[in-house]
mmCIF file of C-alpha atoms in Angstrom:
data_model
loop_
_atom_site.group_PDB
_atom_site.id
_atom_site.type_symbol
_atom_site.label_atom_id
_atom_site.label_comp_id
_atom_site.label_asym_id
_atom_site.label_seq_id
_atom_site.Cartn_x
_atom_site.Cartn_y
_atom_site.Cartn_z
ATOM 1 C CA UNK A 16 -9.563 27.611 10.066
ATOM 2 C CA UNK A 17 -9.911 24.138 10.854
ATOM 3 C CA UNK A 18 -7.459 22.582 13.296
ATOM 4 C CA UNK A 19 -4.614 20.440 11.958
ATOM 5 C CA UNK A 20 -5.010 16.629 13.404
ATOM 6 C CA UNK A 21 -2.538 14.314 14.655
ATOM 7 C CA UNK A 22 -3.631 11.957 11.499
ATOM 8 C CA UNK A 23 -2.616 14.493 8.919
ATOM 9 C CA UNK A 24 0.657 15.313 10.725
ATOM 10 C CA UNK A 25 1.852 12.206 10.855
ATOM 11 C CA UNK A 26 1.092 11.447 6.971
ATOM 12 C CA UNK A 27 3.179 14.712 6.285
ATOM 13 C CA UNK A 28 6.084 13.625 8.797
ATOM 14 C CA UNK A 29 5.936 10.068 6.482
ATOM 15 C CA UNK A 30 5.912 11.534 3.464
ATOM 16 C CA UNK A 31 8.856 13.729 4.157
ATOM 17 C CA UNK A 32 11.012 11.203 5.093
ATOM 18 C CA UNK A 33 9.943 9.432 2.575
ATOM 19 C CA UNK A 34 11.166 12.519 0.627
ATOM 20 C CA UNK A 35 14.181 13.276 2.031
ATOM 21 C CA UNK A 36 16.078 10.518 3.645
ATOM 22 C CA UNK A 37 17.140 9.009 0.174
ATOM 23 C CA UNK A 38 18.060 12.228 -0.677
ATOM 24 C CA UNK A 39 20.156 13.180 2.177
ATOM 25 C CA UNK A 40 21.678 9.200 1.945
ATOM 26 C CA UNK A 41 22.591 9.948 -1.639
ATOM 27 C CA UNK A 42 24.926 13.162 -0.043
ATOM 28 C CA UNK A 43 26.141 11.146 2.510
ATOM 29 C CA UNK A 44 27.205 8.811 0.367
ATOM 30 C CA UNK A 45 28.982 11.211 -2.470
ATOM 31 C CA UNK A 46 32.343 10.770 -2.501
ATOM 32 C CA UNK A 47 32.616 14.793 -2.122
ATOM 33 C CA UNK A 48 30.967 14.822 1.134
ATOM 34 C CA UNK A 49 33.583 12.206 2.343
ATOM 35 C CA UNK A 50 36.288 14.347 0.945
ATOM 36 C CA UNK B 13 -42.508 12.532 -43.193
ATOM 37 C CA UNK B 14 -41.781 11.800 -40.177
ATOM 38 C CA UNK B 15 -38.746 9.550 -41.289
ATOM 39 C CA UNK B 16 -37.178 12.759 -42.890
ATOM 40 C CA UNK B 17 -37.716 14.367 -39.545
ATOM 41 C CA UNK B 18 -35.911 11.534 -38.136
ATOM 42 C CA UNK B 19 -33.495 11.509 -39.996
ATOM 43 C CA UNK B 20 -32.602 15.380 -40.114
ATOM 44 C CA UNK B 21 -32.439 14.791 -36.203
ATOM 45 C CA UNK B 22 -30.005 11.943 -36.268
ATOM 46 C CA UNK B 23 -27.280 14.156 -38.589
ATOM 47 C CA UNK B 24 -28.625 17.293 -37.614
ATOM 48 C CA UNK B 25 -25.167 16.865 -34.763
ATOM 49 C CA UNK B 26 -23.304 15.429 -37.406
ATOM 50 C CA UNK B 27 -23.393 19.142 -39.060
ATOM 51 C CA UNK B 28 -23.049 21.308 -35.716
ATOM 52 C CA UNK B 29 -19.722 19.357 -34.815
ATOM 53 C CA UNK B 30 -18.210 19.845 -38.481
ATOM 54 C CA UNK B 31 -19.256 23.490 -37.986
ATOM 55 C CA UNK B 32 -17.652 23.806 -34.977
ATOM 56 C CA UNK B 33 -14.535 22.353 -35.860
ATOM 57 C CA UNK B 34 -14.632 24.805 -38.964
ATOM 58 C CA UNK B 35 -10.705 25.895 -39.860
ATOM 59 C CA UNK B 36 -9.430 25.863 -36.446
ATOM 60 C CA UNK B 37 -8.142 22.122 -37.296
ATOM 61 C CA UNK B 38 -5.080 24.020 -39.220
ATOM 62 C CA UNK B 39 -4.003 25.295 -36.356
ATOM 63 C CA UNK B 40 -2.830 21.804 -35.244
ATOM 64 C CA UNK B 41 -1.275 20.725 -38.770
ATOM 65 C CA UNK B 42 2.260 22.522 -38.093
ATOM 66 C CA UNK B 43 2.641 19.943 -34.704
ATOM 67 C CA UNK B 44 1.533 17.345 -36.258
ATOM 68 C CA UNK B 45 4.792 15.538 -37.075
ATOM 69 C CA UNK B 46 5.764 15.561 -33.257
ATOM 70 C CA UNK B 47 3.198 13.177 -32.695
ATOM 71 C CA UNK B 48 3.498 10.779 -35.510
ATOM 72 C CA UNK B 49 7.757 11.233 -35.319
ATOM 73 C CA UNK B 50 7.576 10.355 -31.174
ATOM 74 C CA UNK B 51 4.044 8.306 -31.152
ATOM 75 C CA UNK B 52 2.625 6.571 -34.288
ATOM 76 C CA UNK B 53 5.744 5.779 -36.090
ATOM 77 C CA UNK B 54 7.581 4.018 -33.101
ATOM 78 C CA UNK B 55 4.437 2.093 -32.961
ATOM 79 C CA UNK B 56 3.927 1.383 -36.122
ATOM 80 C CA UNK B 57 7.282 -0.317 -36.741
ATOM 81 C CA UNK B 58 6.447 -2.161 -33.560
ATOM 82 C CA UNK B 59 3.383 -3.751 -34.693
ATOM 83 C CA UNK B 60 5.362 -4.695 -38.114
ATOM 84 C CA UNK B 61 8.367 -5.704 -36.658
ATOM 85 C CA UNK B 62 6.138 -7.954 -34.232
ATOM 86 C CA UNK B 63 5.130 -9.797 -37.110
ATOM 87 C CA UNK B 64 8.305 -10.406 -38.667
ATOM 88 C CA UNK B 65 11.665 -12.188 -38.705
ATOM 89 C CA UNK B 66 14.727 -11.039 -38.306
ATOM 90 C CA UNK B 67 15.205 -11.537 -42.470
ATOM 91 C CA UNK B 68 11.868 -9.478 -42.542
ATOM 92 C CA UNK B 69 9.690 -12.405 -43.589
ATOM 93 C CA UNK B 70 6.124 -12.269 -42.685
ATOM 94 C CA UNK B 71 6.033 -14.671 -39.242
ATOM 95 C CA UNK B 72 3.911 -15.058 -36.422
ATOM 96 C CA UNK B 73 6.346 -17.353 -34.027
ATOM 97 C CA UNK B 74 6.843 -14.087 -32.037
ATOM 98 C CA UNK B 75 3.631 -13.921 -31.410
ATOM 99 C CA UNK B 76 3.324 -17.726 -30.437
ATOM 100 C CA UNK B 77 6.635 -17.316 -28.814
ATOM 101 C CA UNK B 78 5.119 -14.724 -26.196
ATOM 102 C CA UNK B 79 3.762 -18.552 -24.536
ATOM 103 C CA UNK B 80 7.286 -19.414 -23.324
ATOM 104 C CA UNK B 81 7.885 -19.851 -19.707
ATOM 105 C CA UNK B 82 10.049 -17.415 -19.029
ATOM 106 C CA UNK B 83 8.275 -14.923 -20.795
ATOM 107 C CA UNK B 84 5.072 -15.124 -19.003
ATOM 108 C CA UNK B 85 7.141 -15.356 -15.432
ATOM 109 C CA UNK B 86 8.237 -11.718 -16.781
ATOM 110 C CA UNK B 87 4.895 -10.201 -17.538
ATOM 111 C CA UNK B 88 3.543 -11.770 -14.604
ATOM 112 C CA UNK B 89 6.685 -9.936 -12.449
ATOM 113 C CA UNK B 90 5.841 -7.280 -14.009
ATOM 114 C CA UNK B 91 2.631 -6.774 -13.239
ATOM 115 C CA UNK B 92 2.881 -8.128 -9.437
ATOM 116 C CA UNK B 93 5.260 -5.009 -9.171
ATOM 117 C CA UNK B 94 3.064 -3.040 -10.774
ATOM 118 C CA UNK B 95 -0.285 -4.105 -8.658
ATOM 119 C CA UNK B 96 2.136 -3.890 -5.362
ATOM 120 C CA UNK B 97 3.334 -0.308 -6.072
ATOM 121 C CA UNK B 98 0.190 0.912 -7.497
ATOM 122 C CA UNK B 99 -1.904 -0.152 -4.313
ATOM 123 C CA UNK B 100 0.610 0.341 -1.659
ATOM 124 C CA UNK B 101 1.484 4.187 -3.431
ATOM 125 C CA UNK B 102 -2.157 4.816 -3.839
ATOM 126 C CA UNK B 103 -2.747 4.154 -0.575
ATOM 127 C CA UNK B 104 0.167 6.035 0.938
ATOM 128 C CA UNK B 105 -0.559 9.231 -1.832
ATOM 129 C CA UNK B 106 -4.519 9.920 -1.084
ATOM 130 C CA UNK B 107 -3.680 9.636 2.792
ATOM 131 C CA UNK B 108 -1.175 12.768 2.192
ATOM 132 C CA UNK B 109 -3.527 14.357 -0.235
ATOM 133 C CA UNK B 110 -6.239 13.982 2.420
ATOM 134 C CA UNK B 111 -3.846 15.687 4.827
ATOM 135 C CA UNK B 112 -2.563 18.716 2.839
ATOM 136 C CA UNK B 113 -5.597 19.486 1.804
ATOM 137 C CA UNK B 114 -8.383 18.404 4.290
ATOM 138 C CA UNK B 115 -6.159 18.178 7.194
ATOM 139 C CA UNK B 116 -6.150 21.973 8.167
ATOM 140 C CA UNK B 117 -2.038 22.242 7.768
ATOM 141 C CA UNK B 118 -0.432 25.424 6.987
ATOM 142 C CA UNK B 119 -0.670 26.531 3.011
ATOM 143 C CA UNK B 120 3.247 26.007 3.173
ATOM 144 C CA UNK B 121 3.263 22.422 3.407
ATOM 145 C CA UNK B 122 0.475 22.005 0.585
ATOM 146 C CA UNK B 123 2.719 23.886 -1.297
ATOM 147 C CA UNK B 124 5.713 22.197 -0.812
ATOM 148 C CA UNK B 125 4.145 18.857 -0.823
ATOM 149 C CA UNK B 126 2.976 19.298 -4.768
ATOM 150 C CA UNK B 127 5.889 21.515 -5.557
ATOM 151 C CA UNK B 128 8.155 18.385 -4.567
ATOM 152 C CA UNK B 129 5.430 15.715 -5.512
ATOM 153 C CA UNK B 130 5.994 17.136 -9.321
ATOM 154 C CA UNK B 131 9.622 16.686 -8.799
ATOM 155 C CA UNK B 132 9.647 12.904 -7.363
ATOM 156 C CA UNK B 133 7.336 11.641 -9.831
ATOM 157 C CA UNK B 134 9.674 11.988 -12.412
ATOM 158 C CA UNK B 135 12.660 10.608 -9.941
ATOM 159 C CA UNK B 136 13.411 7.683 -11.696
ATOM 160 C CA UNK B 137 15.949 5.512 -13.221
ATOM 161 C CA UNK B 138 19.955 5.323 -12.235
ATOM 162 C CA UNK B 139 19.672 8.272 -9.606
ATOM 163 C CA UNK B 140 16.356 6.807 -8.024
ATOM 164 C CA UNK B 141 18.536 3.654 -7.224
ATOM 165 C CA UNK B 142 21.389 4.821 -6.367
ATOM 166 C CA UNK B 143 19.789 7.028 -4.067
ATOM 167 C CA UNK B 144 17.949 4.147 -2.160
ATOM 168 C CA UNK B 145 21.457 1.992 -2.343
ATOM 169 C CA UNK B 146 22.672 4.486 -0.388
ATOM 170 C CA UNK B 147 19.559 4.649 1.243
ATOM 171 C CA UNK B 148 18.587 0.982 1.925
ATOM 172 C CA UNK B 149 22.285 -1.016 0.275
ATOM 173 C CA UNK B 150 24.065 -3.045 2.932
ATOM 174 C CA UNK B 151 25.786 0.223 3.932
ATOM 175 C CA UNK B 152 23.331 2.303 3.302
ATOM 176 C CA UNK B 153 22.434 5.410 5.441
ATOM 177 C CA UNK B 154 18.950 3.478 7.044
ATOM 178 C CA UNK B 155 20.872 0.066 7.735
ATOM 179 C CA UNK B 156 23.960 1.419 9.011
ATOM 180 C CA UNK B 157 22.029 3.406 11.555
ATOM 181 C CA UNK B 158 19.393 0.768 12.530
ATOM 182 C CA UNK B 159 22.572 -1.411 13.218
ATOM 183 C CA UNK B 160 24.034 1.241 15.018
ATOM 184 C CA UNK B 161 21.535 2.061 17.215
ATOM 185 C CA UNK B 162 19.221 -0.496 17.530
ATOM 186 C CA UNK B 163 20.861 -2.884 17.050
ATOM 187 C CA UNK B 164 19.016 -4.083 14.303
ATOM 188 C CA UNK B 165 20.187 -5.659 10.548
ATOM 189 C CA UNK B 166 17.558 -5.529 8.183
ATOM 190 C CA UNK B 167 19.504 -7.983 5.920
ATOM 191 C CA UNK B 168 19.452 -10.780 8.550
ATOM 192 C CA UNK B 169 16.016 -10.403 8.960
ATOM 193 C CA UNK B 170 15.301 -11.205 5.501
ATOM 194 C CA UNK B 171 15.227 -7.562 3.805
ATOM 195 C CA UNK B 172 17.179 -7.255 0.853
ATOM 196 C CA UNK B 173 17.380 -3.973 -1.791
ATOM 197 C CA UNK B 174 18.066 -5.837 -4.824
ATOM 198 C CA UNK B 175 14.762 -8.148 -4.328
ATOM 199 C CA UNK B 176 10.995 -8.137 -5.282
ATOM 200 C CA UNK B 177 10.107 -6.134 -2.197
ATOM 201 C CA UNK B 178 13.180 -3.510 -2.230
ATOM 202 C CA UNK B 179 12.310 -2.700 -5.650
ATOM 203 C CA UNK B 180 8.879 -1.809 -4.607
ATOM 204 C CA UNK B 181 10.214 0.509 -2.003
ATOM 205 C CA UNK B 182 12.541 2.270 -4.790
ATOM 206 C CA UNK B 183 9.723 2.337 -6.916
ATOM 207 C CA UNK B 184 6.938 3.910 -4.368
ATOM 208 C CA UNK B 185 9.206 6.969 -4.127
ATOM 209 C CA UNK B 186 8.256 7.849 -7.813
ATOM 210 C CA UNK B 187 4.734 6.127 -7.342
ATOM 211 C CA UNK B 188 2.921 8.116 -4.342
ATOM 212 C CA UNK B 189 3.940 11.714 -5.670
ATOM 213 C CA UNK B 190 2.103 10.909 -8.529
ATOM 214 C CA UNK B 191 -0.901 9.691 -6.758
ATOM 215 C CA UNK B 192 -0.686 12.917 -4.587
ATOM 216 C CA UNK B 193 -0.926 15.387 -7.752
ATOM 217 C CA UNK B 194 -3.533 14.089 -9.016
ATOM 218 C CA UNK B 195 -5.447 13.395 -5.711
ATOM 219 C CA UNK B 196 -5.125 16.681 -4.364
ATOM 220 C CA UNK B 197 -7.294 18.488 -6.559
ATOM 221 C CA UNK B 198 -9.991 15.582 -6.632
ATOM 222 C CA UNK B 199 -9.992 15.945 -2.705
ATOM 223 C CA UNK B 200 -10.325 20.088 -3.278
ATOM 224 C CA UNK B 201 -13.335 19.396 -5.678
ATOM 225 C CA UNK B 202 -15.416 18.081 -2.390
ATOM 226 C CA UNK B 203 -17.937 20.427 -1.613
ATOM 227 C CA UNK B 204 -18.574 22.173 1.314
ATOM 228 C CA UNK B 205 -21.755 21.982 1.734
ATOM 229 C CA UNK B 206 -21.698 18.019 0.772
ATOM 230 C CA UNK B 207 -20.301 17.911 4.365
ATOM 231 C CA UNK B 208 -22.620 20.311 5.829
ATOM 232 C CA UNK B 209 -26.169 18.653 4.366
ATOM 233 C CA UNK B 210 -23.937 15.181 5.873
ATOM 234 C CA UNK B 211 -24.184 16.939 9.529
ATOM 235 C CA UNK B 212 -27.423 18.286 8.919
ATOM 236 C CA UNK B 213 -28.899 14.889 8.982
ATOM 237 C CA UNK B 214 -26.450 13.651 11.626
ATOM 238 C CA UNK B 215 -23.596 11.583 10.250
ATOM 239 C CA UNK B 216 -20.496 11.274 12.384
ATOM 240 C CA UNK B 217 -16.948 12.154 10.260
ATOM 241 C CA UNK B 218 -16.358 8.701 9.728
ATOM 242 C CA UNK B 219 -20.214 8.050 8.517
ATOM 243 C CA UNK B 220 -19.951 11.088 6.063
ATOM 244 C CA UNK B 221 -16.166 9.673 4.368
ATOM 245 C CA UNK B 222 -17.664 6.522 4.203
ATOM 246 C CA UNK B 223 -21.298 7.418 2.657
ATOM 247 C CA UNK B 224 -20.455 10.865 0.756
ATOM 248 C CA UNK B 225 -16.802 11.290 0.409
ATOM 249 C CA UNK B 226 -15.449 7.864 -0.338
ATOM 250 C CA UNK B 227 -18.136 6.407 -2.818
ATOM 251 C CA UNK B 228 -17.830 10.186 -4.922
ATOM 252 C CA UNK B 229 -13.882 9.909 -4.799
ATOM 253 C CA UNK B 230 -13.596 5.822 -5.652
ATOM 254 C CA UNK B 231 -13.300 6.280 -9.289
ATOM 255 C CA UNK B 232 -10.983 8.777 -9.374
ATOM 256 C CA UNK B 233 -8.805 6.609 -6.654
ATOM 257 C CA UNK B 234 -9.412 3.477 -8.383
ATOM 258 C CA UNK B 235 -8.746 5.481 -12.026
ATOM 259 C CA UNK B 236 -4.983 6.998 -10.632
ATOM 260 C CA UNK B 237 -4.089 3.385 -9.245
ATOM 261 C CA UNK B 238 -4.501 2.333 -12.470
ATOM 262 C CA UNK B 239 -2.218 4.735 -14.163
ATOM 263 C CA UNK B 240 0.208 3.858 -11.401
ATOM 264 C CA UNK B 241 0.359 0.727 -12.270
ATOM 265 C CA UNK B 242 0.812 1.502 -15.810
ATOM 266 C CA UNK B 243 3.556 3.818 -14.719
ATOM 267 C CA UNK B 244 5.202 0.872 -13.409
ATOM 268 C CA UNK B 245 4.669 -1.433 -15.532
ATOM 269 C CA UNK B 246 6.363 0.690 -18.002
ATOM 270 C CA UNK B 247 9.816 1.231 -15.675
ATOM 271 C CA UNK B 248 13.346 -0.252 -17.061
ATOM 272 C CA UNK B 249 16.144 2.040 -15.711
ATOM 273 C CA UNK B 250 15.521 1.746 -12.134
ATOM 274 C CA UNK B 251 15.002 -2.232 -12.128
ATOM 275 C CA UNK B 252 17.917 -2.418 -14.205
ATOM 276 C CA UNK B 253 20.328 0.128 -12.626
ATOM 277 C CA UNK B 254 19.182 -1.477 -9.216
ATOM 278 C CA UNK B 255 19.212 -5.553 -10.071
ATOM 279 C CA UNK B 256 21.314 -5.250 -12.695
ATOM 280 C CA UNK B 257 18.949 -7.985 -14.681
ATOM 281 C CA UNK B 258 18.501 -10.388 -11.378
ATOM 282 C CA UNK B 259 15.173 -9.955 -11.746
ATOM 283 C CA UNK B 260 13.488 -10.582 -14.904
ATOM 284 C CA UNK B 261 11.093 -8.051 -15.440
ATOM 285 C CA UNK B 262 9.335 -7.403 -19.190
ATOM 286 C CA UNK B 263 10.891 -4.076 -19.770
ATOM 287 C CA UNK B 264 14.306 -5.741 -18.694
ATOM 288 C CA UNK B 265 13.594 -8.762 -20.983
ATOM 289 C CA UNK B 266 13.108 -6.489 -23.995
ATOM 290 C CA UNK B 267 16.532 -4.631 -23.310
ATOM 291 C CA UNK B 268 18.161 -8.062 -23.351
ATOM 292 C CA UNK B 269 16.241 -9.231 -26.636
ATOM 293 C CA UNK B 270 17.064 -5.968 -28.356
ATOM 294 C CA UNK B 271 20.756 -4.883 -27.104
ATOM 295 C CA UNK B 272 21.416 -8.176 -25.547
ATOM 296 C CA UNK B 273 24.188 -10.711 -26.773
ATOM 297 C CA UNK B 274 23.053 -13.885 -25.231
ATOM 298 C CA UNK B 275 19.115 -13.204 -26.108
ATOM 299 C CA UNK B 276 19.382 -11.203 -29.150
ATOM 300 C CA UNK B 277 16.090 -11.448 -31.079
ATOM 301 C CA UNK B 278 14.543 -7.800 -32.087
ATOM 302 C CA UNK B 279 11.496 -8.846 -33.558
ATOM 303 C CA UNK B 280 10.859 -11.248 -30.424
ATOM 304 C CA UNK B 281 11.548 -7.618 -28.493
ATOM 305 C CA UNK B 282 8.985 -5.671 -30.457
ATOM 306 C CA UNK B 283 6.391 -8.389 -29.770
ATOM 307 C CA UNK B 284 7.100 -8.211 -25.838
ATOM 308 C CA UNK B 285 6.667 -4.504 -26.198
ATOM 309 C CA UNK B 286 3.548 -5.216 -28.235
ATOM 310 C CA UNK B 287 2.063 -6.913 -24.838
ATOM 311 C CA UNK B 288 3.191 -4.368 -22.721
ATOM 312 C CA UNK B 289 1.379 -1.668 -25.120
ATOM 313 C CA UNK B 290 -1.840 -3.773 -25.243
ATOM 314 C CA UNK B 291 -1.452 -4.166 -21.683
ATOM 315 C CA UNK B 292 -1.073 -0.415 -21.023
ATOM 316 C CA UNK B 293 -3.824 0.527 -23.678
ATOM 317 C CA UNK B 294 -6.194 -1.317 -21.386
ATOM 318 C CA UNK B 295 -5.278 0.210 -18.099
ATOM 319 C CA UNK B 296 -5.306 3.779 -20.006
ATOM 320 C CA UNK B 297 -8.920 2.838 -21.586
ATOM 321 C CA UNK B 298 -9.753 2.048 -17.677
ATOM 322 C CA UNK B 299 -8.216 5.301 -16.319
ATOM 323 C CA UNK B 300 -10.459 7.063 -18.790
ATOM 324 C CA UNK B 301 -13.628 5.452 -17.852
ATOM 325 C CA UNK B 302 -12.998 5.656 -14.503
ATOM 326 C CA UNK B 303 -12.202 9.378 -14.508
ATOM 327 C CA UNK B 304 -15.293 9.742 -16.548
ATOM 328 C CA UNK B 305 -17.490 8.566 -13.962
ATOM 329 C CA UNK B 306 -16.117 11.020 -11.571
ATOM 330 C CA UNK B 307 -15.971 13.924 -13.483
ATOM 331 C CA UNK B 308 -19.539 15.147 -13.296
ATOM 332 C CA UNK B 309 -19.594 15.104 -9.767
ATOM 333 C CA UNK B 310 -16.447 16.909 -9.436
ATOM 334 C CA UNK B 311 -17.105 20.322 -11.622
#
């Protein structure tokens, strides 16, 4: 098994902010959350 | 003699590919209407309705009228946006292929990565912007907390959502997903023993990505960027839900000339979408050859 490098890590931690942090601003920002 | 010969050889495939084909062609009869309802009708009355006026009069002023200023500044908008998010997502996509599937992570985040890749390439339209106005608007999630901790406002510095560069953003989210699915399995076609014959003869990582690696994957990289762009290129809902028409795209332009009250010309509509479809027939034709040339390298 070949070891995971720093390079591909960081792509991944990118990529899931990429992912996520709209999502997670979109239910911050629902007026339900707020509620 | 010998011409008959010839000539038997030169139809003799002719025959073998009719053969083949035999009756299984009937099998694709009872779908064919899906096609020609969803496909070659729409374009069809696109092409016609290009070349007519709104009294349906044979014309080619839409056609000549595709010159105007404002026109071009659209299909040149267009495809800046395009070229931006196809590079800048293709760039961003094969970097996390490379790392969920060359990188030596856990299966889980391969996994993930595509399972959620499938679902942010088709992210798009009013909830992709409204997701990155709450994201990236002036009280958005990103700005409020750069302001609040950093001390930092991205809108005095120049950054605004609702620009050229904000809609790139909102559109990478769809664009590098889509570069990842299809990269992924390119990268996983790589053989191992490519890399082993590279070490054999003493190339470095670097020398083998750059000698063996990069040069087999280039068409296949260059092939997806070019259905990004196409993908795109062919965008209304975000632009529009995000902009609200600021910024005058093609797509947007067509909405106006078909729906619109101010602009309202169809037939002028049908010939923008006629560019776009020429436009997006190339970069399909290019994808194909492209992929082509990679292909037989990557069975």
């Amino acid at each position: 098994m070949k070891k995971p490098s720093f390079w591909a890590w960081l792509w991944v931690g990118l990529g899931v902010l990429y992912f996520l942090v709209p999502l997670y601003a979109t239910l911050d920002f629902s007026p339900t959350s707020q509620a | 003699m010998t011409q008959l010969v010839r000539v038997e050889e030169r139809t003799a495939p002719l025959r073998f590919a009719l053969r083949d084909w035999g009756w299984s062609w009937l099998g694709v009869v009872p779908f064919s209407p899906l096609p020609i309802a969803l496909l070659i009708w729409p374009c069809f009355s696109l092409v016609v309705g290009s070349f007519q006026d709104q009294q349906g009069h044979w014309t080619l002023v839409n056609i000549f009228d595709l010159s105007q200023p404002f026109i071009l500044q659209a299909y040149w908008l267009s495809i800046r946006i395009s070229l931006v998010t196809a590079v800048g997502g293709g760039i961003f996509g094969f970097l996390l292929a490379y790392a969920i599937t060359q990188g030596g992570l856990p299966g889980f985040v391969r996994s993930g990565f595509l399972s959620f890749g499938g679902v942010a390439s088709n992210f798009a339209g009013v909830p992709l912007a409204l997701a990155f106005i709450a994201t990236l608007g002036r009280t958005g999630l990103v700005t409020a907390g750069l302001k609040s901790i950093f001390g930092i406002n991205l809108y005095d510095h120049g950054f605004n959502l609702y620009t050229f560069w904000g809609l790139s953003l909102t559109y990478l989210y769809f664009q590098f997903p889509l570069m990842l699915l299809i990269m992924a399995p390119a990268l996983d076609g790589l053989k191992r023993e490519w890399r082993e014959a590279a070490e054999n003869l003493g190339a470095t990582p670097g020398e083998y990505w750059r000698y063996v690696a990069l040069p087999i994957l280039m068409p296949s990289i260059l092939g997806t960027m070019v259905l990004l762009f196409g993908n795109a290129f062919g965008a209304q809902a975000t632009a529009f839900a995000l902009t609200g028409g600021s910024l005058n795209l093609t797509t947007i332009l067509i909405g106006q000339q078909i729906t619109g009250d101010v602009l309202h010309n169809p037939n002028l509509g049908y010939a923008l979408a006629l560019g776009m479809v020429v436009i997006m027939a190339l970069s399909i034709g290019l994808y194909s050859l492209l992929q082509r040339m990679t292909g037989r390298w990557l069975r």
